[in-house]
Amino acid sequence: MHQGGYGMNAEASAILGGDPFPLSPTMRRPRERSSLRTTIDHQRSEFLRRCRARLEPEHVGLPREARARGGGLRRQDVAALSGVSASWYTWLEQGRDIRVSDDVLDRVSRTLRLSEDERVYLFSLVQRRPPPLEHMLTECPPDVERMLHTLPMPAVAMNLRCDVLAWNAINSVLYRDYGLLPPGERNLLEILLIRPVPTMSPAAQEAMARRLIGRLRYDFSRCPHDQKFEALLHRLVTHSPVFRKLWRSPDFALRAYGPHTFTHPRFGELTFEHTSYVPDGYPTIRVVMCVPQSDSAHRAMRIATEELAAARAGRPALTPPGG
C-alpha cells in the first residue's frame, strides 16, 4: 500500500498496513485435464486467435509485410509488443498450463486492443477469476439511473467505495435525499460512521457498519491501485473509533446487506430488507434496493408512492397525513 502522500499517521499506518484481504497469488495450480478443462483451454486458444486475426500490422505500427499468413498479427509480433517471448505467447495461445501474471495479461490485452468485457473474459479463461478492477465509476450509468426511477421501493446506486451516485425519489422520502448533500459528502460509510445519524441507534449503526466494512474489505482487495479508496480508509481510520475497531477484525463478507430498522421522523419505526446486485457491464457499481418488511414500512411506502404520484401530476395527495 502506498503510504506517502496521504499524511498517514503512525496509528492509521499500523491499522491499514498490509493487504487486509489479499488477492490470491498468481501461481500455477495442479489441474486434472478434465473435458471441461480442455474445453476452456480450447476457448482460450480460439479467443486469442480471433483477437489476433482482427488486427492488421498497420494498426500497431508494423509494416504490411508482417501480416500473418491467415491474416492479422503474427504470434511473434504480439509477443514482442507485449514484452514476452514468442514461445511463451505461443504456449498461452495454445492453452498450455503456464504461470501468467496479471501484469502480463494486461499487456497482452492492450496489444490485442481488447475491450473491457474481452479483458474480463480473458482473465476468466486464464486466471479463473476476473482481473483487478482498474476504473472505479464516479457517475451512475444512465441506463442504471433510468432503472432506479422505475423501482417502486427505495434504491440507490453506489460504487465499491460506497459513494452514492444515484437514488430514486422514494429513497429521498423514506431514507435520505442525497441531493441535499454536496457530491463529495455522499459516501455512505462516512455518513454512517463520522456524521451523526439521529434515526438509528448506536447499536444499529455499528451492526450495519460491521456488514458494510466486511464487504469493503473484500472490495478494497479488488482495487489495488485506487488511491481514492485508500484515502477513504485513512479518513475513516482517523475519524471513526468504530471503523478502527471493526477494520482490525479479519472478518469479511460478500453479502453486506440485510434487515435494517430505523426511526423515520414521520412514519415511526420502519424495517426494510436491503438486497443488492451488480448490473451487467458495470463491475464497480452496486444497486441496493430496500424491500419493506414491517407493516409500518409497507404503509410508509404506500403513502410515499401516492404522494409522489400526486406531486408529479400536480394534484393534492389522496392520502391524509395520518395515513
PDB file of C-alpha atoms in Angstrom:
ATOM      1  CA  MET A   1       0.000   0.000   0.000  1.00  0.00           C
ATOM      2  CA  HIS A   2       1.314   3.415  -0.854  1.00  0.00           C
ATOM      3  CA  GLN A   3       1.519   5.456   2.324  1.00  0.00           C
ATOM      4  CA  GLY A   4       3.355   8.536   1.113  1.00  0.00           C
ATOM      5  CA  GLY A   5       1.304  11.496   0.033  1.00  0.00           C
ATOM      6  CA  TYR A   6      -1.652  10.923   2.350  1.00  0.00           C
ATOM      7  CA  GLY A   7      -0.109  12.213   5.544  1.00  0.00           C
ATOM      8  CA  MET A   8      -0.934   8.901   7.191  1.00  0.00           C
ATOM      9  CA  ASN A   9      -0.140   8.923  10.899  1.00  0.00           C
ATOM     10  CA  ALA A  10       1.546   6.015  12.641  1.00  0.00           C
ATOM     11  CA  GLU A  11      -1.681   4.609  14.063  1.00  0.00           C
ATOM     12  CA  ALA A  12      -3.506   4.723  10.733  1.00  0.00           C
ATOM     13  CA  SER A  13      -0.484   3.185   9.034  1.00  0.00           C
ATOM     14  CA  ALA A  14      -0.410   0.359  11.554  1.00  0.00           C
ATOM     15  CA  ILE A  15      -4.132  -0.316  11.165  1.00  0.00           C
ATOM     16  CA  LEU A  16      -4.193  -0.136   7.375  1.00  0.00           C
ATOM     17  CA  GLY A  17      -0.749  -1.583   6.724  1.00  0.00           C
ATOM     18  CA  GLY A  18      -0.649  -4.696   4.588  1.00  0.00           C
ATOM     19  CA  ASP A  19      -3.383  -6.119   2.452  1.00  0.00           C
ATOM     20  CA  PRO A  20      -6.474  -6.776   4.611  1.00  0.00           C
ATOM     21  CA  PHE A  21      -7.715  -9.464   2.262  1.00  0.00           C
ATOM     22  CA  PRO A  22      -5.000 -10.048  -0.319  1.00  0.00           C
ATOM     23  CA  LEU A  23      -5.645 -11.316  -3.794  1.00  0.00           C
ATOM     24  CA  SER A  24      -4.719 -14.911  -4.409  1.00  0.00           C
ATOM     25  CA  PRO A  25      -1.164 -15.117  -5.755  1.00  0.00           C
ATOM     26  CA  THR A  26      -0.933 -15.768  -9.477  1.00  0.00           C
ATOM     27  CA  MET A  27       0.596 -19.178  -9.220  1.00  0.00           C
ATOM     28  CA  ARG A  28       0.108 -22.338 -11.164  1.00  0.00           C
ATOM     29  CA  ARG A  29      -2.155 -24.931  -9.584  1.00  0.00           C
ATOM     30  CA  PRO A  30      -2.247 -28.620 -10.403  1.00  0.00           C
ATOM     31  CA  ARG A  31      -5.253 -29.341 -12.569  1.00  0.00           C
ATOM     32  CA  GLU A  32      -6.791 -32.523 -13.848  1.00  0.00           C
ATOM     33  CA  ARG A  33      -7.182 -32.496 -17.622  1.00  0.00           C
ATOM     34  CA  SER A  34     -10.939 -32.931 -17.480  1.00  0.00           C
ATOM     35  CA  SER A  35     -13.165 -32.477 -20.503  1.00  0.00           C
ATOM     36  CA  LEU A  36     -14.294 -29.156 -19.002  1.00  0.00           C
ATOM     37  CA  ARG A  37     -10.680 -28.032 -18.590  1.00  0.00           C
ATOM     38  CA  THR A  38      -9.945 -28.983 -22.195  1.00  0.00           C
ATOM     39  CA  THR A  39     -12.994 -27.042 -23.365  1.00  0.00           C
ATOM     40  CA  ILE A  40     -11.913 -23.881 -21.505  1.00  0.00           C
ATOM     41  CA  ASP A  41      -8.368 -24.150 -22.879  1.00  0.00           C
ATOM     42  CA  HIS A  42      -9.789 -24.536 -26.368  1.00  0.00           C
ATOM     43  CA  GLN A  43     -11.949 -21.429 -25.826  1.00  0.00           C
ATOM     44  CA  ARG A  44      -8.857 -19.509 -24.755  1.00  0.00           C
ATOM     45  CA  SER A  45      -6.993 -20.561 -27.893  1.00  0.00           C
ATOM     46  CA  GLU A  46      -9.842 -19.680 -30.204  1.00  0.00           C
ATOM     47  CA  PHE A  47     -10.456 -16.355 -28.475  1.00  0.00           C
ATOM     48  CA  LEU A  48      -6.812 -15.240 -28.675  1.00  0.00           C
ATOM     49  CA  ARG A  49      -6.501 -16.361 -32.302  1.00  0.00           C
ATOM     50  CA  ARG A  50      -9.642 -14.448 -33.223  1.00  0.00           C
ATOM     51  CA  CYS A  51      -8.451 -11.276 -31.462  1.00  0.00           C
ATOM     52  CA  ARG A  52      -5.029 -11.564 -33.119  1.00  0.00           C
ATOM     53  CA  ALA A  53      -6.563 -12.123 -36.570  1.00  0.00           C
ATOM     54  CA  ARG A  54      -8.692  -8.982 -36.473  1.00  0.00           C
ATOM     55  CA  LEU A  55      -5.659  -6.687 -36.019  1.00  0.00           C
ATOM     56  CA  GLU A  56      -3.660  -5.701 -39.084  1.00  0.00           C
ATOM     57  CA  PRO A  57       0.077  -4.880 -38.744  1.00  0.00           C
ATOM     58  CA  GLU A  58      -0.593  -1.244 -39.681  1.00  0.00           C
ATOM     59  CA  HIS A  59      -2.869  -0.924 -36.636  1.00  0.00           C
ATOM     60  CA  VAL A  60       0.128  -1.359 -34.323  1.00  0.00           C
ATOM     61  CA  GLY A  61       2.779   0.429 -36.381  1.00  0.00           C
ATOM     62  CA  LEU A  62       4.189  -2.593 -38.202  1.00  0.00           C
ATOM     63  CA  PRO A  63       4.726  -2.880 -41.967  1.00  0.00           C
ATOM     64  CA  ARG A  64       2.144  -4.685 -44.088  1.00  0.00           C
ATOM     65  CA  GLU A  65       4.682  -7.416 -44.803  1.00  0.00           C
ATOM     66  CA  ALA A  66       4.437  -8.511 -41.145  1.00  0.00           C
ATOM     67  CA  ARG A  67       0.918  -9.818 -41.741  1.00  0.00           C
ATOM     68  CA  ALA A  68       0.292 -13.421 -40.684  1.00  0.00           C
ATOM     69  CA  ARG A  69      -0.374 -15.965 -43.394  1.00  0.00           C
ATOM     70  CA  GLY A  70      -4.014 -16.292 -42.372  1.00  0.00           C
ATOM     71  CA  GLY A  71      -4.451 -12.565 -41.742  1.00  0.00           C
ATOM     72  CA  GLY A  72      -3.866 -10.345 -38.740  1.00  0.00           C
ATOM     73  CA  LEU A  73      -0.827 -10.159 -36.469  1.00  0.00           C
ATOM     74  CA  ARG A  74       1.747 -12.899 -36.139  1.00  0.00           C
ATOM     75  CA  ARG A  75       2.263 -14.541 -32.751  1.00  0.00           C
ATOM     76  CA  GLN A  76       5.834 -13.262 -32.524  1.00  0.00           C
ATOM     77  CA  ASP A  77       4.630  -9.700 -33.087  1.00  0.00           C
ATOM     78  CA  VAL A  78       2.018  -9.949 -30.326  1.00  0.00           C
ATOM     79  CA  ALA A  79       4.748 -11.353 -28.069  1.00  0.00           C
ATOM     80  CA  ALA A  80       7.215  -8.570 -28.883  1.00  0.00           C
ATOM     81  CA  LEU A  81       4.624  -5.824 -28.409  1.00  0.00           C
ATOM     82  CA  SER A  82       3.587  -7.378 -25.076  1.00  0.00           C
ATOM     83  CA  GLY A  83       7.145  -7.764 -23.803  1.00  0.00           C
ATOM     84  CA  VAL A  84       7.180 -11.569 -23.614  1.00  0.00           C
ATOM     85  CA  SER A  85       8.946 -14.279 -25.560  1.00  0.00           C
ATOM     86  CA  ALA A  86       7.402 -15.743 -28.707  1.00  0.00           C
ATOM     87  CA  SER A  87       7.442 -19.229 -27.218  1.00  0.00           C
ATOM     88  CA  TRP A  88       5.696 -18.054 -24.045  1.00  0.00           C
ATOM     89  CA  TYR A  89       2.906 -16.320 -26.007  1.00  0.00           C
ATOM     90  CA  THR A  90       2.545 -19.407 -28.207  1.00  0.00           C
ATOM     91  CA  TRP A  91       2.032 -21.527 -25.097  1.00  0.00           C
ATOM     92  CA  LEU A  92      -0.538 -19.044 -23.802  1.00  0.00           C
ATOM     93  CA  GLU A  93      -2.451 -19.149 -27.066  1.00  0.00           C
ATOM     94  CA  GLN A  94      -2.236 -22.932 -27.190  1.00  0.00           C
ATOM     95  CA  GLY A  95      -3.864 -23.205 -23.760  1.00  0.00           C
ATOM     96  CA  ARG A  96      -0.768 -24.592 -22.016  1.00  0.00           C
ATOM     97  CA  ASP A  97      -0.782 -24.724 -18.206  1.00  0.00           C
ATOM     98  CA  ILE A  98       1.689 -21.887 -17.565  1.00  0.00           C
ATOM     99  CA  ARG A  99       2.182 -19.232 -14.909  1.00  0.00           C
ATOM    100  CA  VAL A 100       0.568 -15.957 -16.026  1.00  0.00           C
ATOM    101  CA  SER A 101       0.685 -12.727 -14.017  1.00  0.00           C
ATOM    102  CA  ASP A 102      -1.943 -10.007 -14.042  1.00  0.00           C
ATOM    103  CA  ASP A 103       0.586  -7.564 -15.500  1.00  0.00           C
ATOM    104  CA  VAL A 104       1.387  -9.807 -18.456  1.00  0.00           C
ATOM    105  CA  LEU A 105      -2.277 -10.463 -19.191  1.00  0.00           C
ATOM    106  CA  ASP A 106      -2.920  -6.726 -19.100  1.00  0.00           C
ATOM    107  CA  ARG A 107      -0.068  -6.143 -21.576  1.00  0.00           C
ATOM    108  CA  VAL A 108      -1.458  -8.799 -23.920  1.00  0.00           C
ATOM    109  CA  SER A 109      -4.917  -7.220 -23.558  1.00  0.00           C
ATOM    110  CA  ARG A 110      -3.553  -3.824 -24.558  1.00  0.00           C
ATOM    111  CA  THR A 111      -1.606  -5.249 -27.502  1.00  0.00           C
ATOM    112  CA  LEU A 112      -4.728  -7.008 -28.801  1.00  0.00           C
ATOM    113  CA  ARG A 113      -6.841  -3.912 -28.083  1.00  0.00           C
ATOM    114  CA  LEU A 114      -9.365  -5.837 -26.066  1.00  0.00           C
ATOM    115  CA  SER A 115     -12.487  -4.127 -24.798  1.00  0.00           C
ATOM    116  CA  GLU A 116     -13.094  -4.179 -21.040  1.00  0.00           C
ATOM    117  CA  ASP A 117     -15.544  -7.072 -21.434  1.00  0.00           C
ATOM    118  CA  GLU A 118     -12.989  -9.006 -23.515  1.00  0.00           C
ATOM    119  CA  ARG A 119     -10.289  -8.312 -20.908  1.00  0.00           C
ATOM    120  CA  VAL A 120     -12.529  -9.708 -18.163  1.00  0.00           C
ATOM    121  CA  TYR A 121     -13.248 -12.765 -20.313  1.00  0.00           C
ATOM    122  CA  LEU A 122      -9.524 -13.369 -20.951  1.00  0.00           C
ATOM    123  CA  PHE A 123      -8.750 -13.210 -17.225  1.00  0.00           C
ATOM    124  CA  SER A 124     -11.588 -15.625 -16.565  1.00  0.00           C
ATOM    125  CA  LEU A 125     -10.224 -18.081 -19.135  1.00  0.00           C
ATOM    126  CA  VAL A 126      -6.619 -17.858 -17.909  1.00  0.00           C
ATOM    127  CA  GLN A 127      -6.768 -16.975 -14.194  1.00  0.00           C
ATOM    128  CA  ARG A 128     -10.227 -18.435 -13.421  1.00  0.00           C
ATOM    129  CA  ARG A 129     -11.202 -15.063 -11.913  1.00  0.00           C
ATOM    130  CA  PRO A 130     -11.903 -11.501 -13.050  1.00  0.00           C
ATOM    131  CA  PRO A 131      -8.988  -9.057 -13.280  1.00  0.00           C
ATOM    132  CA  PRO A 132      -8.277  -6.448 -10.599  1.00  0.00           C
ATOM    133  CA  LEU A 133     -10.629  -3.507 -11.052  1.00  0.00           C
ATOM    134  CA  GLU A 134      -8.853  -0.546 -12.607  1.00  0.00           C
ATOM    135  CA  HIS A 135     -11.514   2.098 -13.191  1.00  0.00           C
ATOM    136  CA  MET A 136     -13.956   2.988 -10.415  1.00  0.00           C
ATOM    137  CA  LEU A 137     -17.022   4.710 -11.820  1.00  0.00           C
ATOM    138  CA  THR A 138     -17.808   8.069 -10.198  1.00  0.00           C
ATOM    139  CA  GLU A 139     -21.050   8.681 -12.096  1.00  0.00           C
ATOM    140  CA  CYS A 140     -24.058   6.419 -12.397  1.00  0.00           C
ATOM    141  CA  PRO A 141     -24.501   4.927 -15.889  1.00  0.00           C
ATOM    142  CA  PRO A 142     -27.628   6.441 -17.494  1.00  0.00           C
ATOM    143  CA  ASP A 143     -29.335   3.091 -18.041  1.00  0.00           C
ATOM    144  CA  VAL A 144     -28.852   2.136 -14.382  1.00  0.00           C
ATOM    145  CA  GLU A 145     -30.241   5.505 -13.258  1.00  0.00           C
ATOM    146  CA  ARG A 146     -33.287   5.095 -15.507  1.00  0.00           C
ATOM    147  CA  MET A 147     -33.887   1.677 -13.982  1.00  0.00           C
ATOM    148  CA  LEU A 148     -33.646   3.129 -10.448  1.00  0.00           C
ATOM    149  CA  HIS A 149     -36.501   5.523 -11.180  1.00  0.00           C
ATOM    150  CA  THR A 150     -38.784   2.658 -12.265  1.00  0.00           C
ATOM    151  CA  LEU A 151     -38.392   0.752  -8.979  1.00  0.00           C
ATOM    152  CA  PRO A 152     -41.281   1.032  -6.513  1.00  0.00           C
ATOM    153  CA  MET A 153     -39.041   0.679  -3.441  1.00  0.00           C
ATOM    154  CA  PRO A 154     -36.220   2.934  -2.157  1.00  0.00           C
ATOM    155  CA  ALA A 155     -32.997   2.252  -4.066  1.00  0.00           C
ATOM    156  CA  VAL A 156     -29.548   3.744  -4.587  1.00  0.00           C
ATOM    157  CA  ALA A 157     -26.604   3.061  -6.880  1.00  0.00           C
ATOM    158  CA  MET A 158     -23.154   3.116  -5.264  1.00  0.00           C
ATOM    159  CA  ASN A 159     -19.632   2.362  -6.350  1.00  0.00           C
ATOM    160  CA  LEU A 160     -17.386  -0.032  -4.413  1.00  0.00           C
ATOM    161  CA  ARG A 161     -16.152   2.822  -2.210  1.00  0.00           C
ATOM    162  CA  CYS A 162     -19.781   3.314  -1.045  1.00  0.00           C
ATOM    163  CA  ASP A 163     -20.041   6.663  -2.833  1.00  0.00           C
ATOM    164  CA  VAL A 164     -23.744   7.126  -3.546  1.00  0.00           C
ATOM    165  CA  LEU A 165     -24.050   8.056  -7.232  1.00  0.00           C
ATOM    166  CA  ALA A 166     -27.829   7.992  -7.825  1.00  0.00           C
ATOM    167  CA  TRP A 167     -31.065   7.403  -5.915  1.00  0.00           C
ATOM    168  CA  ASN A 168     -34.776   7.421  -6.618  1.00  0.00           C
ATOM    169  CA  ALA A 169     -37.460   9.771  -5.331  1.00  0.00           C
ATOM    170  CA  ILE A 170     -38.937   7.380  -2.776  1.00  0.00           C
ATOM    171  CA  ASN A 171     -35.478   6.919  -1.266  1.00  0.00           C
ATOM    172  CA  SER A 172     -35.382  10.685  -0.695  1.00  0.00           C
ATOM    173  CA  VAL A 173     -38.687  10.486   1.172  1.00  0.00           C
ATOM    174  CA  LEU A 174     -38.086   7.389   3.297  1.00  0.00           C
ATOM    175  CA  TYR A 175     -34.306   7.300   3.721  1.00  0.00           C
ATOM    176  CA  ARG A 176     -32.186  10.238   2.688  1.00  0.00           C
ATOM    177  CA  ASP A 177     -32.230  12.874  -0.050  1.00  0.00           C
ATOM    178  CA  TYR A 178     -28.614  12.790  -1.159  1.00  0.00           C
ATOM    179  CA  GLY A 179     -29.295  15.799  -3.355  1.00  0.00           C
ATOM    180  CA  LEU A 180     -29.163  17.918  -0.194  1.00  0.00           C
ATOM    181  CA  LEU A 181     -25.513  16.921   0.309  1.00  0.00           C
ATOM    182  CA  PRO A 182     -22.536  18.134  -1.740  1.00  0.00           C
ATOM    183  CA  PRO A 183     -21.289  15.414  -4.133  1.00  0.00           C
ATOM    184  CA  GLY A 184     -18.117  14.939  -2.077  1.00  0.00           C
ATOM    185  CA  GLU A 185     -20.132  14.143   1.076  1.00  0.00           C
ATOM    186  CA  ARG A 186     -22.305  11.301  -0.224  1.00  0.00           C
ATOM    187  CA  ASN A 187     -20.192   8.393   0.997  1.00  0.00           C
ATOM    188  CA  LEU A 188     -22.451   6.018   2.924  1.00  0.00           C
ATOM    189  CA  LEU A 189     -19.743   4.837   5.340  1.00  0.00           C
ATOM    190  CA  GLU A 190     -18.673   8.373   6.189  1.00  0.00           C
ATOM    191  CA  ILE A 191     -22.310   9.351   6.747  1.00  0.00           C
ATOM    192  CA  LEU A 192     -22.821   6.301   8.960  1.00  0.00           C
ATOM    193  CA  LEU A 193     -19.580   6.452  10.962  1.00  0.00           C
ATOM    194  CA  ILE A 194     -18.408  10.058  11.003  1.00  0.00           C
ATOM    195  CA  ARG A 195     -21.583  12.183  10.816  1.00  0.00           C
ATOM    196  CA  PRO A 196     -24.497  11.717  13.233  1.00  0.00           C
ATOM    197  CA  VAL A 197     -27.389   9.520  12.081  1.00  0.00           C
ATOM    198  CA  PRO A 198     -30.180  10.511  14.502  1.00  0.00           C
ATOM    199  CA  THR A 199     -32.685   7.966  13.103  1.00  0.00           C
ATOM    200  CA  MET A 200     -30.532   4.961  14.094  1.00  0.00           C
ATOM    201  CA  SER A 201     -29.398   3.739  17.489  1.00  0.00           C
ATOM    202  CA  PRO A 202     -25.628   3.374  18.050  1.00  0.00           C
ATOM    203  CA  ALA A 203     -26.056  -0.424  18.154  1.00  0.00           C
ATOM    204  CA  ALA A 204     -27.926  -0.430  14.825  1.00  0.00           C
ATOM    205  CA  GLN A 205     -25.305   1.820  13.269  1.00  0.00           C
ATOM    206  CA  GLU A 206     -22.493  -0.499  14.382  1.00  0.00           C
ATOM    207  CA  ALA A 207     -24.333  -3.614  13.150  1.00  0.00           C
ATOM    208  CA  MET A 208     -24.843  -2.041   9.735  1.00  0.00           C
ATOM    209  CA  ALA A 209     -21.256  -0.769   9.676  1.00  0.00           C
ATOM    210  CA  ARG A 210     -19.948  -4.253  10.508  1.00  0.00           C
ATOM    211  CA  ARG A 211     -21.646  -5.710   7.425  1.00  0.00           C
ATOM    212  CA  LEU A 212     -20.540  -2.868   5.157  1.00  0.00           C
ATOM    213  CA  ILE A 213     -16.939  -2.986   6.373  1.00  0.00           C
ATOM    214  CA  GLY A 214     -16.809  -6.748   5.871  1.00  0.00           C
ATOM    215  CA  ARG A 215     -17.743  -6.203   2.227  1.00  0.00           C
ATOM    216  CA  LEU A 216     -15.482  -3.148   1.934  1.00  0.00           C
ATOM    217  CA  ARG A 217     -12.506  -5.271   2.985  1.00  0.00           C
ATOM    218  CA  TYR A 218     -13.138  -7.607   0.050  1.00  0.00           C
ATOM    219  CA  ASP A 219     -13.832  -4.806  -2.448  1.00  0.00           C
ATOM    220  CA  PHE A 220     -10.653  -2.970  -1.427  1.00  0.00           C
ATOM    221  CA  SER A 221      -8.604  -6.061  -2.251  1.00  0.00           C
ATOM    222  CA  ARG A 222     -10.021  -5.936  -5.808  1.00  0.00           C
ATOM    223  CA  CYS A 223      -8.940  -2.305  -6.357  1.00  0.00           C
ATOM    224  CA  PRO A 224      -5.198  -2.340  -5.565  1.00  0.00           C
ATOM    225  CA  HIS A 225      -4.431   0.875  -7.469  1.00  0.00           C
ATOM    226  CA  ASP A 226      -7.348   3.051  -6.333  1.00  0.00           C
ATOM    227  CA  GLN A 227      -5.796   5.900  -4.335  1.00  0.00           C
ATOM    228  CA  LYS A 228      -9.208   7.419  -3.532  1.00  0.00           C
ATOM    229  CA  PHE A 229     -10.151   4.134  -1.885  1.00  0.00           C
ATOM    230  CA  GLU A 230      -7.023   4.287   0.244  1.00  0.00           C
ATOM    231  CA  ALA A 231      -7.710   7.926   1.126  1.00  0.00           C
ATOM    232  CA  LEU A 232     -11.254   6.971   2.235  1.00  0.00           C
ATOM    233  CA  LEU A 233      -9.869   4.276   4.543  1.00  0.00           C
ATOM    234  CA  HIS A 234      -7.413   6.768   6.008  1.00  0.00           C
ATOM    235  CA  ARG A 235     -10.225   9.240   6.776  1.00  0.00           C
ATOM    236  CA  LEU A 236     -12.329   6.526   8.385  1.00  0.00           C
ATOM    237  CA  VAL A 237      -9.439   5.227  10.497  1.00  0.00           C
ATOM    238  CA  THR A 238      -8.598   8.777  11.586  1.00  0.00           C
ATOM    239  CA  HIS A 239     -12.108   9.927  12.484  1.00  0.00           C
ATOM    240  CA  SER A 240     -14.136   6.834  13.446  1.00  0.00           C
ATOM    241  CA  PRO A 241     -13.348   4.688  16.519  1.00  0.00           C
ATOM    242  CA  VAL A 242     -15.968   2.169  15.347  1.00  0.00           C
ATOM    243  CA  PHE A 243     -14.235   1.793  11.985  1.00  0.00           C
ATOM    244  CA  ARG A 244     -10.831   1.399  13.656  1.00  0.00           C
ATOM    245  CA  LYS A 245     -12.211  -1.411  15.816  1.00  0.00           C
ATOM    246  CA  LEU A 246     -14.015  -3.217  13.003  1.00  0.00           C
ATOM    247  CA  TRP A 247     -11.223  -2.838  10.433  1.00  0.00           C
ATOM    248  CA  ARG A 248      -8.819  -4.679  12.759  1.00  0.00           C
ATOM    249  CA  SER A 249     -11.139  -7.689  12.602  1.00  0.00           C
ATOM    250  CA  PRO A 250     -10.225 -10.312   9.989  1.00  0.00           C
ATOM    251  CA  ASP A 251     -13.889 -10.766   9.041  1.00  0.00           C
ATOM    252  CA  PHE A 252     -15.039 -10.186   5.516  1.00  0.00           C
ATOM    253  CA  ALA A 253     -18.412 -10.653   3.863  1.00  0.00           C
ATOM    254  CA  LEU A 254     -19.669 -10.976   0.317  1.00  0.00           C
ATOM    255  CA  ARG A 255     -23.200 -10.144   1.451  1.00  0.00           C
ATOM    256  CA  ALA A 256     -23.135  -6.726   3.112  1.00  0.00           C
ATOM    257  CA  TYR A 257     -26.844  -6.105   3.430  1.00  0.00           C
ATOM    258  CA  GLY A 258     -29.781  -7.456   5.394  1.00  0.00           C
ATOM    259  CA  PRO A 259     -32.573  -6.227   7.707  1.00  0.00           C
ATOM    260  CA  HIS A 260     -32.386  -2.547   8.629  1.00  0.00           C
ATOM    261  CA  THR A 261     -34.580  -0.912  11.269  1.00  0.00           C
ATOM    262  CA  PHE A 262     -34.639   2.848  11.834  1.00  0.00           C
ATOM    263  CA  THR A 263     -36.962   5.553  13.108  1.00  0.00           C
ATOM    264  CA  HIS A 264     -38.446   7.784  10.446  1.00  0.00           C
ATOM    265  CA  PRO A 265     -39.401  11.277  11.692  1.00  0.00           C
ATOM    266  CA  ARG A 266     -42.892  10.973  10.160  1.00  0.00           C
ATOM    267  CA  PHE A 267     -43.689   7.263   9.924  1.00  0.00           C
ATOM    268  CA  GLY A 268     -42.007   5.948  13.058  1.00  0.00           C
ATOM    269  CA  GLU A 269     -40.076   2.671  13.247  1.00  0.00           C
ATOM    270  CA  LEU A 270     -39.602   1.033   9.840  1.00  0.00           C
ATOM    271  CA  THR A 271     -37.898  -2.228   8.880  1.00  0.00           C
ATOM    272  CA  PHE A 272     -36.609  -2.876   5.370  1.00  0.00           C
ATOM    273  CA  GLU A 273     -34.603  -5.763   3.933  1.00  0.00           C
ATOM    274  CA  HIS A 274     -31.631  -4.483   1.948  1.00  0.00           C
ATOM    275  CA  THR A 275     -30.530  -6.525  -1.052  1.00  0.00           C
ATOM    276  CA  SER A 276     -28.126  -5.679  -3.847  1.00  0.00           C
ATOM    277  CA  TYR A 277     -26.942  -6.684  -7.295  1.00  0.00           C
ATOM    278  CA  VAL A 278     -24.199  -5.696  -9.743  1.00  0.00           C
ATOM    279  CA  PRO A 279     -25.572  -4.546 -13.129  1.00  0.00           C
ATOM    280  CA  ASP A 280     -24.169  -6.351 -16.171  1.00  0.00           C
ATOM    281  CA  GLY A 281     -21.239  -4.463 -17.645  1.00  0.00           C
ATOM    282  CA  TYR A 282     -20.608  -2.287 -14.567  1.00  0.00           C
ATOM    283  CA  PRO A 283     -18.491  -4.304 -12.100  1.00  0.00           C
ATOM    284  CA  THR A 284     -17.794  -1.301  -9.840  1.00  0.00           C
ATOM    285  CA  ILE A 285     -21.492  -0.393  -9.440  1.00  0.00           C
ATOM    286  CA  ARG A 286     -23.823  -1.903  -6.872  1.00  0.00           C
ATOM    287  CA  VAL A 287     -27.567  -1.229  -6.794  1.00  0.00           C
ATOM    288  CA  VAL A 288     -29.056  -1.509  -3.287  1.00  0.00           C
ATOM    289  CA  MET A 289     -32.829  -1.977  -3.009  1.00  0.00           C
ATOM    290  CA  CYS A 290     -34.844  -1.657   0.214  1.00  0.00           C
ATOM    291  CA  VAL A 291     -37.789  -4.068   0.398  1.00  0.00           C
ATOM    292  CA  PRO A 292     -40.369  -3.334   3.134  1.00  0.00           C
ATOM    293  CA  GLN A 293     -40.564  -5.961   5.857  1.00  0.00           C
ATOM    294  CA  SER A 294     -42.733  -4.444   8.583  1.00  0.00           C
ATOM    295  CA  ASP A 295     -46.358  -3.336   8.310  1.00  0.00           C
ATOM    296  CA  SER A 296     -45.251   0.211   9.058  1.00  0.00           C
ATOM    297  CA  ALA A 297     -42.730   0.084   6.191  1.00  0.00           C
ATOM    298  CA  HIS A 298     -45.407  -1.147   3.764  1.00  0.00           C
ATOM    299  CA  ARG A 299     -47.707   1.644   4.903  1.00  0.00           C
ATOM    300  CA  ALA A 300     -44.983   4.306   4.630  1.00  0.00           C
ATOM    301  CA  MET A 301     -44.095   3.127   1.131  1.00  0.00           C
ATOM    302  CA  ARG A 302     -47.749   3.209   0.038  1.00  0.00           C
ATOM    303  CA  ILE A 303     -48.240   6.740   1.343  1.00  0.00           C
ATOM    304  CA  ALA A 304     -44.949   7.983  -0.127  1.00  0.00           C
ATOM    305  CA  THR A 305     -45.784   6.429  -3.508  1.00  0.00           C
ATOM    306  CA  GLU A 306     -49.202   8.089  -3.595  1.00  0.00           C
ATOM    307  CA  GLU A 307     -47.782  11.462  -2.609  1.00  0.00           C
ATOM    308  CA  LEU A 308     -45.027  11.313  -5.215  1.00  0.00           C
ATOM    309  CA  ALA A 309     -47.538  10.385  -7.928  1.00  0.00           C
ATOM    310  CA  ALA A 310     -49.762  13.279  -6.875  1.00  0.00           C
ATOM    311  CA  ALA A 311     -46.824  15.686  -6.924  1.00  0.00           C
ATOM    312  CA  ARG A 312     -45.877  14.576 -10.438  1.00  0.00           C
ATOM    313  CA  ALA A 313     -49.480  15.056 -11.583  1.00  0.00           C
ATOM    314  CA  GLY A 314     -49.728  18.457  -9.907  1.00  0.00           C
ATOM    315  CA  ARG A 315     -52.641  17.487  -7.672  1.00  0.00           C
ATOM    316  CA  PRO A 316     -53.087  17.122  -3.879  1.00  0.00           C
ATOM    317  CA  ALA A 317     -52.234  13.767  -2.344  1.00  0.00           C
ATOM    318  CA  LEU A 318     -55.217  11.495  -1.701  1.00  0.00           C
ATOM    319  CA  THR A 319     -53.721  10.030   1.456  1.00  0.00           C
ATOM    320  CA  PRO A 320     -54.314  12.201   4.551  1.00  0.00           C
ATOM    321  CA  PRO A 321     -51.275  12.954   6.786  1.00  0.00           C
ATOM    322  CA  GLY A 322     -52.360  10.352   9.314  1.00  0.00           C
ATOM    323  CA  GLY A 323     -52.320   7.591   6.643  1.00  0.00           C
TER     324      GLY A 323
END
